[in-house]
Amino acid sequence: MKKTIFLLTFSLFSLILHAGEGMWLPVLLQQLNEKEMRAMGMRITADDIYSINHSSLKDAVVLFGGGCTGEIVSGQGLLLTNHHCGYGNIQRHSSLEHDYLTDGFWAQSLAEELPNPGLSVTFLVRMEDVTAVTLKNVTSRMSETQRDSVIVANNKLIVNEAIKGTHYKASVRPFFAGNQYYLLVTETFTDIRLVGAPPSNIGKFGGDTDNWMWPRHTGDFSVFRIYADKNNNPADYSKDNIPYTPKKYLNISLKGVNEGDFTFVYGYPGTTQEYLPAVAVDMVANHKNPIAIGLRQQRLDIIDQAMEQDRLVRIQYSAKAAGIANFWKKMIGESRGIKRLDAIDIKRGFEKDFSQWVAADPNREAAYGNLLPAYNKVYSDFIPKNDAYTYLTEGPLSIEILRYAYSFNKLVQQSSEKTISDSAVNALSKQLLAGVDGYFKNYDKTVDRKIFAAIMNTYCENASPDYMPAIYRELKANYKGDYEKWADEVFNKTLFASAESTKAFLEKYSRKDAKKILKDPAFQLAAATYAYLQQNLSKDIARFYDVTDSLQRIYMKAQTEFRPKKQFYPDANSTLRIAYGQVKGYEPADAIDYNWFATLDGIMQKENPDIYDYVVDPRLKELYRTKNYGPYCDRDGTMHVTFIATNHTTGGNSGSPVLDADGNLVGINFDRCWEGTMSDLMYDPDQCRNISLDIRYCLFVIDKVAGARRLVDEMNLIQ
Ligand code: ARG
Ligand code: GLU
């Protein structure tokens, strides 16, 4: 009896929990979330997670490169992130002779760790609400442009003050669509070395077939190390740099998690748009996504086929294909999720209630009465233009030859600019020459030619002629719709489809040769397309964002007034956030019940030596056969590979630490379940799950598969 009462009150209580939705600000955790987090099982405090007075978990979480998260796991600056986050760098060190992408890479000593020019890692030093200062002298009568310029000037002062006398960087970023502003002070390290990566058949097991899907068996991790100068300060790569000593590193739990356990994800979610009106969601789900999906599908079909047939093409195009496929699949899942959730109708229902609330009060009517009608108008005007933009950017401008040809635009400009000296022009052409081999290392002309023909066909036959650059209409007519012929002529004539012709041209370049670029068919197409974008569409787009930015700011504020009891979290904006939830399975469709974890048994079940994505590493197979799991095995005797939970995550959360109730590392976030990818627009507690690599599988691979025990020995493991 007592137990039922307890269960009853507990379940009532759990109704008011956020059930996983939200990406919360670390500085507001104590105020908004700590109580709930503790009710859900957390045993540490908000102050352990974020503090400026002493080291806290935030000091072990970094922005990795431009768009991922990483975490520090040793006193020598050892860092974990996803395999797909390290991918570009692993690929850059790979060739047919030493193919680290396929075979994996493990540095046996510090000396073997590989530098990665261009890669950086950024720590958040502190963040602070500066809304009042940012908005000083901003009035409601200002135009968006006036408003922006006042804000920019105010923020400059804030930033200068914040970084005075330090090597830190700072920025002020808008939250809640510009209703709040936060100062972010950061520290960036630029000597980041590759320490280890599993072979692709572990790190990318399941490939694009399993991407965004559950059940999942990908060992999606890679290992890097931060290096610093002798004083432990950031420095560019130097032989003399030493491993960075962090303020804080994560302890790693070998205990695993259980269904219902509290977990949280600490990282850098990129973009979400939870507070849009229904029309905006409609534009994404029913216009932008379908156009982009179709065009990406064509590119992928061609690349996939070529990769199947040619090992070199596989190395050249695997990163590109992964990028194209990733967003392609995300968009499919998102549009389906929006439909299934009835998200647009839910938003319309909300807007109906909102409108009634507005109409019930003359002051509100004055402030917000025009909001939704204005949204509807601006979106219906914009949709055809946005379609055209999507067609161009996902279509012609995705073709490599066009993009590459256009990279010579600056050379053309400077060559015809009288104020620019011959030597400056020469220097630029030499610089371009130096980049040629790097570009062609990952280029296959046959693949690109096929893509050209396919994409031009789709674009010219389907995009609206009202918003089509004239050159496409002319060429379509010239070639009478023979896109193969069109492609042949472009690729036969262009300078930019081979390293030899590009180099020969640049080696002898003098400014009068700009004519040749101007006559190049690939350059002409690209230049005409960019010019059209600039002269036509970008004005429309800029105007659209101008209007919707200000509408969104007002609508955001209005929504918080309309629902004063609701706790709002700001949309993701690549700033450090915390999502928390529970380990939990889900039912993706009628009669299917998904378990919350996946094991090595599943890898063996998926094994198929004939399909690249499902080849199982022989060492892994042997360890499976002998059940040689060491301390990394679960209590249930199996090797857990991944698990899912209700944490609200998005792109950018890749590589984020997944922590347990004690703040110990239990997983590395790397994906979301497909049925829940609409959570960027609307979260559904029923279907939205983040996918984490079980940290024990990660350690098992490092220790047992790779034999890189020296790395595990650096870490602090909690039994
Ligand atoms: N879907 C994950 C993310 O958005 C993983 C992507 C990389 N994996 C892949 N198979 N393409 O980044
Ligand atoms: N794989 C994603 C990333 O690169 C995370 C998945 C998601 O979008 O939630 O950030």
Tab-separated table of N, CA, C and O in Angstrom, residues 216-322:
chain	number	residue	atom	x	y	z
A	216	ARG	N	21.720	0.957	-32.602
A	216	ARG	CA	22.948	1.463	-33.196
A	216	ARG	C	24.162	0.780	-32.602
A	216	ARG	O	24.170	0.488	-31.412
A	217	HIS	N	25.183	0.561	-33.421
A	217	HIS	CA	26.367	-0.164	-32.943
A	217	HIS	C	27.677	0.493	-33.346
A	217	HIS	O	28.671	-0.172	-33.588
A	218	THR	N	27.656	1.800	-33.458
A	218	THR	CA	28.829	2.529	-33.930
A	218	THR	C	29.768	2.890	-32.771
A	218	THR	O	29.316	3.462	-31.778
A	219	GLY	N	31.042	2.578	-32.918
A	219	GLY	CA	32.044	2.982	-31.918
A	219	GLY	C	32.559	4.371	-32.259
A	219	GLY	O	33.738	4.566	-32.547
A	220	ASP	N	31.655	5.330	-32.194
A	220	ASP	CA	31.901	6.656	-32.781
A	220	ASP	C	32.744	7.560	-31.857
A	220	ASP	O	32.244	8.522	-31.294
A	221	PHE	N	34.034	7.247	-31.732
A	221	PHE	CA	34.896	8.105	-30.907
A	221	PHE	C	36.276	8.258	-31.540
A	221	PHE	O	36.688	7.438	-32.371
A	222	SER	N	36.955	9.310	-31.197
A	222	SER	CA	38.369	9.461	-31.537
A	222	SER	C	39.040	10.204	-30.391
A	222	SER	O	38.365	10.800	-29.544
A	223	VAL	N	40.359	10.134	-30.358
A	223	VAL	CA	41.108	10.644	-29.210
A	223	VAL	C	42.110	11.698	-29.676
A	223	VAL	O	42.860	11.465	-30.632
A	224	PHE	N	42.104	12.830	-29.023
A	224	PHE	CA	43.037	13.912	-29.339
A	224	PHE	C	43.721	14.353	-28.045
A	224	PHE	O	43.384	13.904	-26.954
A	225	ARG	N	44.699	15.230	-28.194
A	225	ARG	CA	45.329	15.795	-27.004
A	225	ARG	C	45.604	17.280	-27.237
A	225	ARG	O	46.034	17.675	-28.325
A	226	ILE	N	45.349	18.050	-26.185
A	226	ILE	CA	45.627	19.481	-26.250
A	226	ILE	C	47.070	19.710	-25.808
A	226	ILE	O	47.492	19.176	-24.780
A	227	TYR	N	47.786	20.485	-26.585
A	227	TYR	CA	49.148	20.872	-26.220
A	227	TYR	C	49.197	22.360	-25.915
A	227	TYR	O	48.442	23.146	-26.499
A	228	ALA	N	50.095	22.718	-25.017
A	228	ALA	CA	50.232	24.117	-24.617
A	228	ALA	C	51.715	24.465	-24.548
A	228	ALA	O	52.573	23.575	-24.643
A	229	ASP	N	52.010	25.744	-24.360
A	229	ASP	CA	53.427	26.098	-24.221
A	229	ASP	C	53.906	25.754	-22.812
A	229	ASP	O	53.137	25.226	-21.995
A	230	LYS	N	55.125	26.087	-22.535
A	230	LYS	CA	55.709	25.650	-21.251
A	230	LYS	C	54.978	26.217	-20.043
A	230	LYS	O	55.041	25.666	-18.950
A	231	ASN	N	54.278	27.346	-20.257
A	231	ASN	CA	53.523	27.938	-19.143
A	231	ASN	C	52.072	27.491	-19.130
A	231	ASN	O	51.232	28.111	-18.492
A	232	ASN	N	51.782	26.444	-19.887
A	232	ASN	CA	50.429	25.897	-19.957
A	232	ASN	C	49.451	26.844	-20.659
A	232	ASN	O	48.247	26.750	-20.478
A	233	ASN	N	49.981	27.767	-21.455
A	233	ASN	CA	49.113	28.679	-22.197
A	233	ASN	C	48.942	28.211	-23.641
A	233	ASN	O	49.783	27.480	-24.159
A	234	PRO	N	47.860	28.659	-24.284
A	234	PRO	CA	47.650	28.288	-25.682
A	234	PRO	C	48.814	28.747	-26.547
A	234	PRO	O	49.365	29.830	-26.330
A	235	ALA	N	49.188	27.924	-27.519
A	235	ALA	CA	50.233	28.311	-28.462
A	235	ALA	C	50.020	27.521	-29.735
A	235	ALA	O	49.502	26.409	-29.697
A	236	ASP	N	50.423	28.111	-30.862
A	236	ASP	CA	50.350	27.368	-32.106
A	236	ASP	C	51.332	26.205	-32.044
A	236	ASP	O	52.243	26.196	-31.221
A	237	TYR	N	51.153	25.268	-32.973
A	237	TYR	CA	51.965	24.060	-32.944
A	237	TYR	C	53.457	24.381	-32.841
A	237	TYR	O	53.968	25.232	-33.560
A	238	SER	N	54.101	23.679	-31.942
A	238	SER	CA	55.558	23.726	-31.887
A	238	SER	C	56.013	22.406	-31.301
A	238	SER	O	55.339	21.820	-30.448
A	239	LYS	N	57.179	21.949	-31.765
A	239	LYS	CA	57.765	20.709	-31.234
A	239	LYS	C	57.918	20.800	-29.722
A	239	LYS	O	57.860	19.814	-29.015
A	240	ASP	N	58.164	22.029	-29.267
A	240	ASP	CA	58.468	22.217	-27.850
A	240	ASP	C	57.232	22.267	-26.966
A	240	ASP	O	57.353	22.294	-25.741
A	241	ASN	N	56.045	22.317	-27.571
A	241	ASN	CA	54.845	22.345	-26.735
A	241	ASN	C	54.721	21.052	-25.934
A	241	ASN	O	55.231	20.004	-26.345
A	242	ILE	N	53.997	21.165	-24.831
A	242	ILE	CA	53.828	20.000	-23.959
A	242	ILE	C	52.340	19.755	-23.706
A	242	ILE	O	51.525	20.662	-23.895
A	243	PRO	N	51.982	18.557	-23.266
A	243	PRO	CA	50.562	18.296	-22.998
A	243	PRO	C	49.994	19.297	-21.990
A	243	PRO	O	50.648	19.637	-21.003
A	244	TYR	N	48.819	19.749	-22.284
A	244	TYR	CA	48.138	20.753	-21.459
A	244	TYR	C	47.690	20.140	-20.124
A	244	TYR	O	47.160	19.027	-20.094
A	245	THR	N	47.903	20.879	-19.055
A	245	THR	CA	47.372	20.455	-17.753
A	245	THR	C	46.040	21.153	-17.520
A	245	THR	O	46.003	22.366	-17.343
A	246	PRO	N	44.951	20.410	-17.545
A	246	PRO	CA	43.638	21.055	-17.456
A	246	PRO	C	43.275	21.439	-16.019
A	246	PRO	O	43.815	20.863	-15.072
A	247	LYS	N	42.360	22.394	-15.900
A	247	LYS	CA	41.837	22.752	-14.580
A	247	LYS	C	41.032	21.586	-14.012
A	247	LYS	O	40.926	21.412	-12.808
A	248	LYS	N	40.423	20.835	-14.945
A	248	LYS	CA	39.505	19.778	-14.513
A	248	LYS	C	39.479	18.706	-15.593
A	248	LYS	O	39.551	19.022	-16.773
A	249	TYR	N	39.410	17.462	-15.189
A	249	TYR	CA	39.128	16.418	-16.178
A	249	TYR	C	38.088	15.468	-15.598
A	249	TYR	O	37.881	15.425	-14.386
A	250	LEU	N	37.425	14.751	-16.474
A	250	LEU	CA	36.299	13.931	-16.033
A	250	LEU	C	36.770	12.591	-15.492
A	250	LEU	O	37.691	11.973	-16.039
A	251	ASN	N	36.139	12.146	-14.434
A	251	ASN	CA	36.317	10.777	-13.980
A	251	ASN	C	35.407	9.894	-14.812
A	251	ASN	O	34.325	10.320	-15.237
A	252	ILE	N	35.848	8.672	-15.014
A	252	ILE	CA	35.091	7.787	-15.893
A	252	ILE	C	34.513	6.630	-15.088
A	252	ILE	O	35.242	5.942	-14.373
A	253	SER	N	33.226	6.446	-15.212
A	253	SER	CA	32.581	5.374	-14.462
A	253	SER	C	32.552	4.091	-15.277
A	253	SER	O	32.203	4.095	-16.451
A	254	LEU	N	32.927	2.996	-14.624
A	254	LEU	CA	32.827	1.694	-15.288
A	254	LEU	C	31.539	0.980	-14.888
A	254	LEU	O	31.331	-0.175	-15.215
A	255	LYS	N	30.673	1.708	-14.160
A	255	LYS	CA	29.473	1.052	-13.634
A	255	LYS	C	28.327	0.972	-14.642
A	255	LYS	O	27.368	0.251	-14.432
A	256	GLY	N	28.421	1.753	-15.705
A	256	GLY	CA	27.341	1.721	-16.682
A	256	GLY	C	26.103	2.427	-16.168
A	256	GLY	O	26.105	3.030	-15.092
A	257	VAL	N	25.040	2.376	-16.944
A	257	VAL	CA	23.770	2.982	-16.531
A	257	VAL	C	22.681	1.928	-16.587
A	257	VAL	O	22.886	0.844	-17.135
A	258	ASN	N	21.541	2.288	-16.015
A	258	ASN	CA	20.371	1.417	-16.039
A	258	ASN	C	19.174	2.178	-16.555
A	258	ASN	O	19.157	3.405	-16.484
A	259	GLU	N	18.173	1.468	-16.980
A	259	GLU	CA	16.952	2.134	-17.422
A	259	GLU	C	16.428	3.028	-16.298
A	259	GLU	O	16.423	2.629	-15.129
A	260	GLY	N	16.018	4.228	-16.639
A	260	GLY	CA	15.474	5.148	-15.646
A	260	GLY	C	16.527	6.028	-14.992
A	260	GLY	O	16.197	7.016	-14.343
A	261	ASP	N	17.807	5.710	-15.189
A	261	ASP	CA	18.862	6.505	-14.550
A	261	ASP	C	18.881	7.935	-15.076
A	261	ASP	O	18.632	8.190	-16.256
A	262	PHE	N	19.238	8.833	-14.180
A	262	PHE	CA	19.444	10.226	-14.555
A	262	PHE	C	20.752	10.358	-15.343
A	262	PHE	O	21.774	9.791	-14.968
A	263	THR	N	20.716	11.080	-16.446
A	263	THR	CA	21.962	11.440	-17.142
A	263	THR	C	21.850	12.879	-17.605
A	263	THR	O	20.742	13.409	-17.751
A	264	PHE	N	22.965	13.501	-17.815
A	264	PHE	CA	22.936	14.808	-18.474
A	264	PHE	C	24.030	14.930	-19.513
A	264	PHE	O	25.056	14.254	-19.444
A	265	VAL	N	23.762	15.788	-20.496
A	265	VAL	CA	24.677	15.998	-21.606
A	265	VAL	C	25.160	17.440	-21.525
A	265	VAL	O	24.351	18.363	-21.420
A	266	TYR	N	26.477	17.599	-21.539
A	266	TYR	CA	27.075	18.918	-21.365
A	266	TYR	C	27.804	19.260	-22.658
A	266	TYR	O	28.802	18.614	-22.987
A	267	GLY	N	27.306	20.205	-23.429
A	267	GLY	CA	27.979	20.446	-24.706
A	267	GLY	C	27.463	21.656	-25.453
A	267	GLY	O	26.794	22.523	-24.885
A	268	TYR	N	27.791	21.667	-26.736
A	268	TYR	CA	27.566	22.842	-27.574
A	268	TYR	C	26.533	22.621	-28.684
A	268	TYR	O	26.893	22.557	-29.860
A	269	PRO	N	25.250	22.504	-28.329
A	269	PRO	CA	24.227	22.338	-29.364
A	269	PRO	C	24.218	23.539	-30.325
A	269	PRO	O	24.355	24.676	-29.890
A	270	GLY	N	24.089	23.253	-31.621
A	270	GLY	CA	24.240	24.297	-32.638
A	270	GLY	C	23.035	25.195	-32.821
A	270	GLY	O	23.075	26.394	-32.520
A	271	THR	N	21.950	24.640	-33.353
A	271	THR	CA	20.794	25.465	-33.678
A	271	THR	C	19.506	24.709	-33.414
A	271	THR	O	19.358	23.567	-33.860
A	272	THR	N	18.596	25.322	-32.714
A	272	THR	CA	17.229	24.810	-32.662
A	272	THR	C	16.294	25.995	-32.874
A	272	THR	O	16.707	27.148	-32.732
A	273	GLN	N	15.050	25.702	-33.237
A	273	GLN	CA	14.072	26.769	-33.459
A	273	GLN	C	12.731	26.316	-32.898
A	273	GLN	O	11.842	25.917	-33.631
A	274	GLU	N	12.638	26.363	-31.583
A	274	GLU	CA	11.469	25.783	-30.922
A	274	GLU	C	10.277	26.730	-30.878
A	274	GLU	O	9.170	26.317	-30.579
A	275	TYR	N	10.509	28.005	-31.126
A	275	TYR	CA	9.447	28.984	-30.859
A	275	TYR	C	8.923	29.647	-32.126
A	275	TYR	O	8.421	30.756	-32.101
A	276	LEU	N	9.055	28.953	-33.232
A	276	LEU	CA	8.605	29.511	-34.510
A	276	LEU	C	7.091	29.390	-34.645
A	276	LEU	O	6.471	28.531	-34.029
A	277	PRO	N	6.505	30.213	-35.510
A	277	PRO	CA	5.089	30.028	-35.824
A	277	PRO	C	4.888	28.850	-36.779
A	277	PRO	O	5.847	28.376	-37.392
A	278	ALA	N	3.663	28.400	-36.905
A	278	ALA	CA	3.340	27.237	-37.746
A	278	ALA	C	3.809	27.409	-39.192
A	278	ALA	O	4.339	26.469	-39.787
A	279	VAL	N	3.641	28.599	-39.755
A	279	VAL	CA	4.057	28.796	-41.163
A	279	VAL	C	5.527	28.495	-41.365
A	279	VAL	O	5.920	28.005	-42.427
A	280	ALA	N	6.333	28.824	-40.372
A	280	ALA	CA	7.772	28.624	-40.515
A	280	ALA	C	8.105	27.138	-40.505
A	280	ALA	O	8.942	26.671	-41.281
A	281	VAL	N	7.430	26.399	-39.643
A	281	VAL	CA	7.664	24.960	-39.593
A	281	VAL	C	7.200	24.319	-40.907
A	281	VAL	O	7.842	23.417	-41.448
A	282	ASP	N	6.116	24.832	-41.425
A	282	ASP	CA	5.618	24.348	-42.707
A	282	ASP	C	6.662	24.573	-43.813
A	282	ASP	O	6.916	23.697	-44.637
A	283	MET	N	7.293	25.731	-43.805
A	283	MET	CA	8.295	26.011	-44.835
A	283	MET	C	9.448	25.011	-44.756
A	283	MET	O	9.884	24.481	-45.774
A	284	VAL	N	9.898	24.738	-43.563
A	284	VAL	CA	11.018	23.799	-43.413
A	284	VAL	C	10.588	22.387	-43.815
A	284	VAL	O	11.234	21.726	-44.636
A	285	ALA	N	9.489	21.921	-43.232
A	285	ALA	CA	9.124	20.505	-43.391
A	285	ALA	C	8.590	20.198	-44.789
A	285	ALA	O	8.806	19.102	-45.304
A	286	ASN	N	7.908	21.168	-45.385
A	286	ASN	CA	7.220	20.854	-46.640
A	286	ASN	C	7.779	21.551	-47.883
A	286	ASN	O	7.321	21.300	-48.988
A	287	HIS	N	8.720	22.424	-47.707
A	287	HIS	CA	9.347	23.062	-48.875
A	287	HIS	C	10.850	22.802	-48.901
A	287	HIS	O	11.355	22.100	-49.756
A	288	LYS	N	11.530	23.396	-47.929
A	288	LYS	CA	12.994	23.326	-47.949
A	288	LYS	C	13.481	21.877	-47.898
A	288	LYS	O	14.273	21.460	-48.745
A	289	ASN	N	13.000	21.123	-46.929
A	289	ASN	CA	13.495	19.751	-46.793
A	289	ASN	C	13.274	18.909	-48.050
A	289	ASN	O	14.219	18.294	-48.541
A	290	PRO	N	12.056	18.856	-48.590
A	290	PRO	CA	11.872	17.987	-49.754
A	290	PRO	C	12.772	18.358	-50.947
A	290	PRO	O	13.290	17.468	-51.629
A	291	ILE	N	12.970	19.648	-51.186
A	291	ILE	CA	13.827	20.041	-52.317
A	291	ILE	C	15.261	19.577	-52.076
A	291	ILE	O	15.900	18.954	-52.925
A	292	ALA	N	15.753	19.863	-50.875
A	292	ALA	CA	17.138	19.511	-50.566
A	292	ALA	C	17.333	17.997	-50.538
A	292	ALA	O	18.354	17.479	-51.001
A	293	ILE	N	16.354	17.285	-50.030
A	293	ILE	CA	16.453	15.824	-49.956
A	293	ILE	C	16.624	15.235	-51.360
A	293	ILE	O	17.497	14.413	-51.614
A	294	GLY	N	15.807	15.691	-52.297
A	294	GLY	CA	15.853	15.157	-53.656
A	294	GLY	C	17.204	15.397	-54.317
A	294	GLY	O	17.794	14.493	-54.925
A	295	LEU	N	17.729	16.607	-54.169
A	295	LEU	CA	19.001	16.933	-54.815
A	295	LEU	C	20.162	16.169	-54.175
A	295	LEU	O	21.069	15.703	-54.858
A	296	ARG	N	20.117	16.043	-52.871
A	296	ARG	CA	21.189	15.299	-52.194
A	296	ARG	C	21.139	13.821	-52.565
A	296	ARG	O	22.168	13.165	-52.719
A	297	GLN	N	19.951	13.307	-52.690
A	297	GLN	CA	19.789	11.905	-53.057
A	297	GLN	C	20.530	11.610	-54.368
A	297	GLN	O	21.219	10.600	-54.494
A	298	GLN	N	20.401	12.519	-55.328
A	298	GLN	CA	21.058	12.300	-56.620
A	298	GLN	C	22.571	12.276	-56.493
A	298	GLN	O	23.246	11.420	-57.054
A	299	ARG	N	23.096	13.219	-55.713
A	299	ARG	CA	24.553	13.249	-55.550
A	299	ARG	C	25.034	11.987	-54.846
A	299	ARG	O	26.036	11.390	-55.229
A	300	LEU	N	24.281	11.592	-53.843
A	300	LEU	CA	24.689	10.425	-53.064
A	300	LEU	C	24.677	9.147	-53.882
A	300	LEU	O	25.585	8.328	-53.780
A	301	ASP	N	23.647	8.988	-54.699
A	301	ASP	CA	23.566	7.768	-55.502
A	301	ASP	C	24.811	7.627	-56.368
A	301	ASP	O	25.386	6.538	-56.482
A	302	ILE	N	25.220	8.735	-56.962
A	302	ILE	CA	26.383	8.692	-57.851
A	302	ILE	C	27.668	8.420	-57.054
A	302	ILE	O	28.475	7.559	-57.412
A	303	ILE	N	27.833	9.121	-55.959
A	303	ILE	CA	29.059	8.947	-55.161
A	303	ILE	C	29.128	7.537	-54.572
A	303	ILE	O	30.167	6.879	-54.612
A	304	ASP	N	28.012	7.060	-54.045
A	304	ASP	CA	28.010	5.732	-53.422
A	304	ASP	C	28.405	4.659	-54.417
A	304	ASP	O	29.191	3.761	-54.106
A	305	GLN	N	27.870	4.772	-55.604
A	305	GLN	CA	28.182	3.771	-56.618
A	305	GLN	C	29.683	3.795	-56.952
A	305	GLN	O	30.327	2.758	-57.031
A	306	ALA	N	30.216	4.993	-57.098
A	306	ALA	CA	31.640	5.104	-57.422
A	306	ALA	C	32.509	4.597	-56.275
A	306	ALA	O	33.549	3.965	-56.491
A	307	MET	N	32.086	4.843	-55.047
A	307	MET	CA	32.881	4.388	-53.896
A	307	MET	C	32.893	2.868	-53.778
A	307	MET	O	33.868	2.277	-53.340
A	308	GLU	N	31.770	2.266	-54.152
A	308	GLU	CA	31.699	0.805	-54.138
A	308	GLU	C	32.740	0.213	-55.087
A	308	GLU	O	33.284	-0.861	-54.845
A	309	GLN	N	32.980	0.929	-56.202
A	309	GLN	CA	33.807	0.346	-57.261
A	309	GLN	C	35.283	0.684	-57.151
A	309	GLN	O	36.103	0.086	-57.832
A	310	ASP	N	35.632	1.667	-56.351
A	310	ASP	CA	36.999	2.177	-56.413
A	310	ASP	C	37.468	2.605	-55.021
A	310	ASP	O	36.880	3.485	-54.407
A	311	ARG	N	38.542	1.972	-54.572
A	311	ARG	CA	39.039	2.253	-53.223
A	311	ARG	C	39.511	3.693	-53.083
A	311	ARG	O	39.339	4.318	-52.042
A	312	LEU	N	40.155	4.205	-54.131
A	312	LEU	CA	40.646	5.576	-54.059
A	312	LEU	C	39.479	6.553	-53.941
A	312	LEU	O	39.493	7.480	-53.131
A	313	VAL	N	38.448	6.312	-54.732
A	313	VAL	CA	37.270	7.184	-54.641
A	313	VAL	C	36.672	7.091	-53.241
A	313	VAL	O	36.197	8.075	-52.692
A	314	ARG	N	36.737	5.920	-52.637
A	314	ARG	CA	36.198	5.797	-51.283
A	314	ARG	C	36.950	6.716	-50.317
A	314	ARG	O	36.357	7.416	-49.523
A	315	ILE	N	38.273	6.719	-50.427
A	315	ILE	CA	39.047	7.608	-49.547
A	315	ILE	C	38.728	9.069	-49.868
A	315	ILE	O	38.513	9.895	-48.986
A	316	GLN	N	38.672	9.375	-51.151
A	316	GLN	CA	38.457	10.771	-51.540
A	316	GLN	C	37.088	11.299	-51.133
A	316	GLN	O	36.941	12.458	-50.766
A	317	TYR	N	36.094	10.433	-51.243
A	317	TYR	CA	34.725	10.941	-51.114
A	317	TYR	C	34.009	10.511	-49.836
A	317	TYR	O	32.867	10.907	-49.621
A	318	SER	N	34.657	9.713	-48.984
A	318	SER	CA	33.875	9.226	-47.842
A	318	SER	C	33.451	10.362	-46.914
A	318	SER	O	32.314	10.395	-46.456
A	319	ALA	N	34.361	11.307	-46.660
A	319	ALA	CA	33.969	12.411	-45.776
A	319	ALA	C	32.895	13.271	-46.435
A	319	ALA	O	31.916	13.677	-45.802
A	320	LYS	N	33.061	13.515	-47.730
A	320	LYS	CA	32.064	14.334	-48.438
A	320	LYS	C	30.707	13.640	-48.426
A	320	LYS	O	29.673	14.247	-48.149
A	321	ALA	N	30.725	12.338	-48.732
A	321	ALA	CA	29.464	11.602	-48.779
A	321	ALA	C	28.795	11.587	-47.406
A	321	ALA	O	27.577	11.751	-47.292
A	322	ALA	N	29.619	11.409	-46.363
A	322	ALA	CA	29.045	11.370	-45.021
A	322	ALA	C	28.349	12.695	-44.718
A	322	ALA	O	27.258	12.719	-44.143
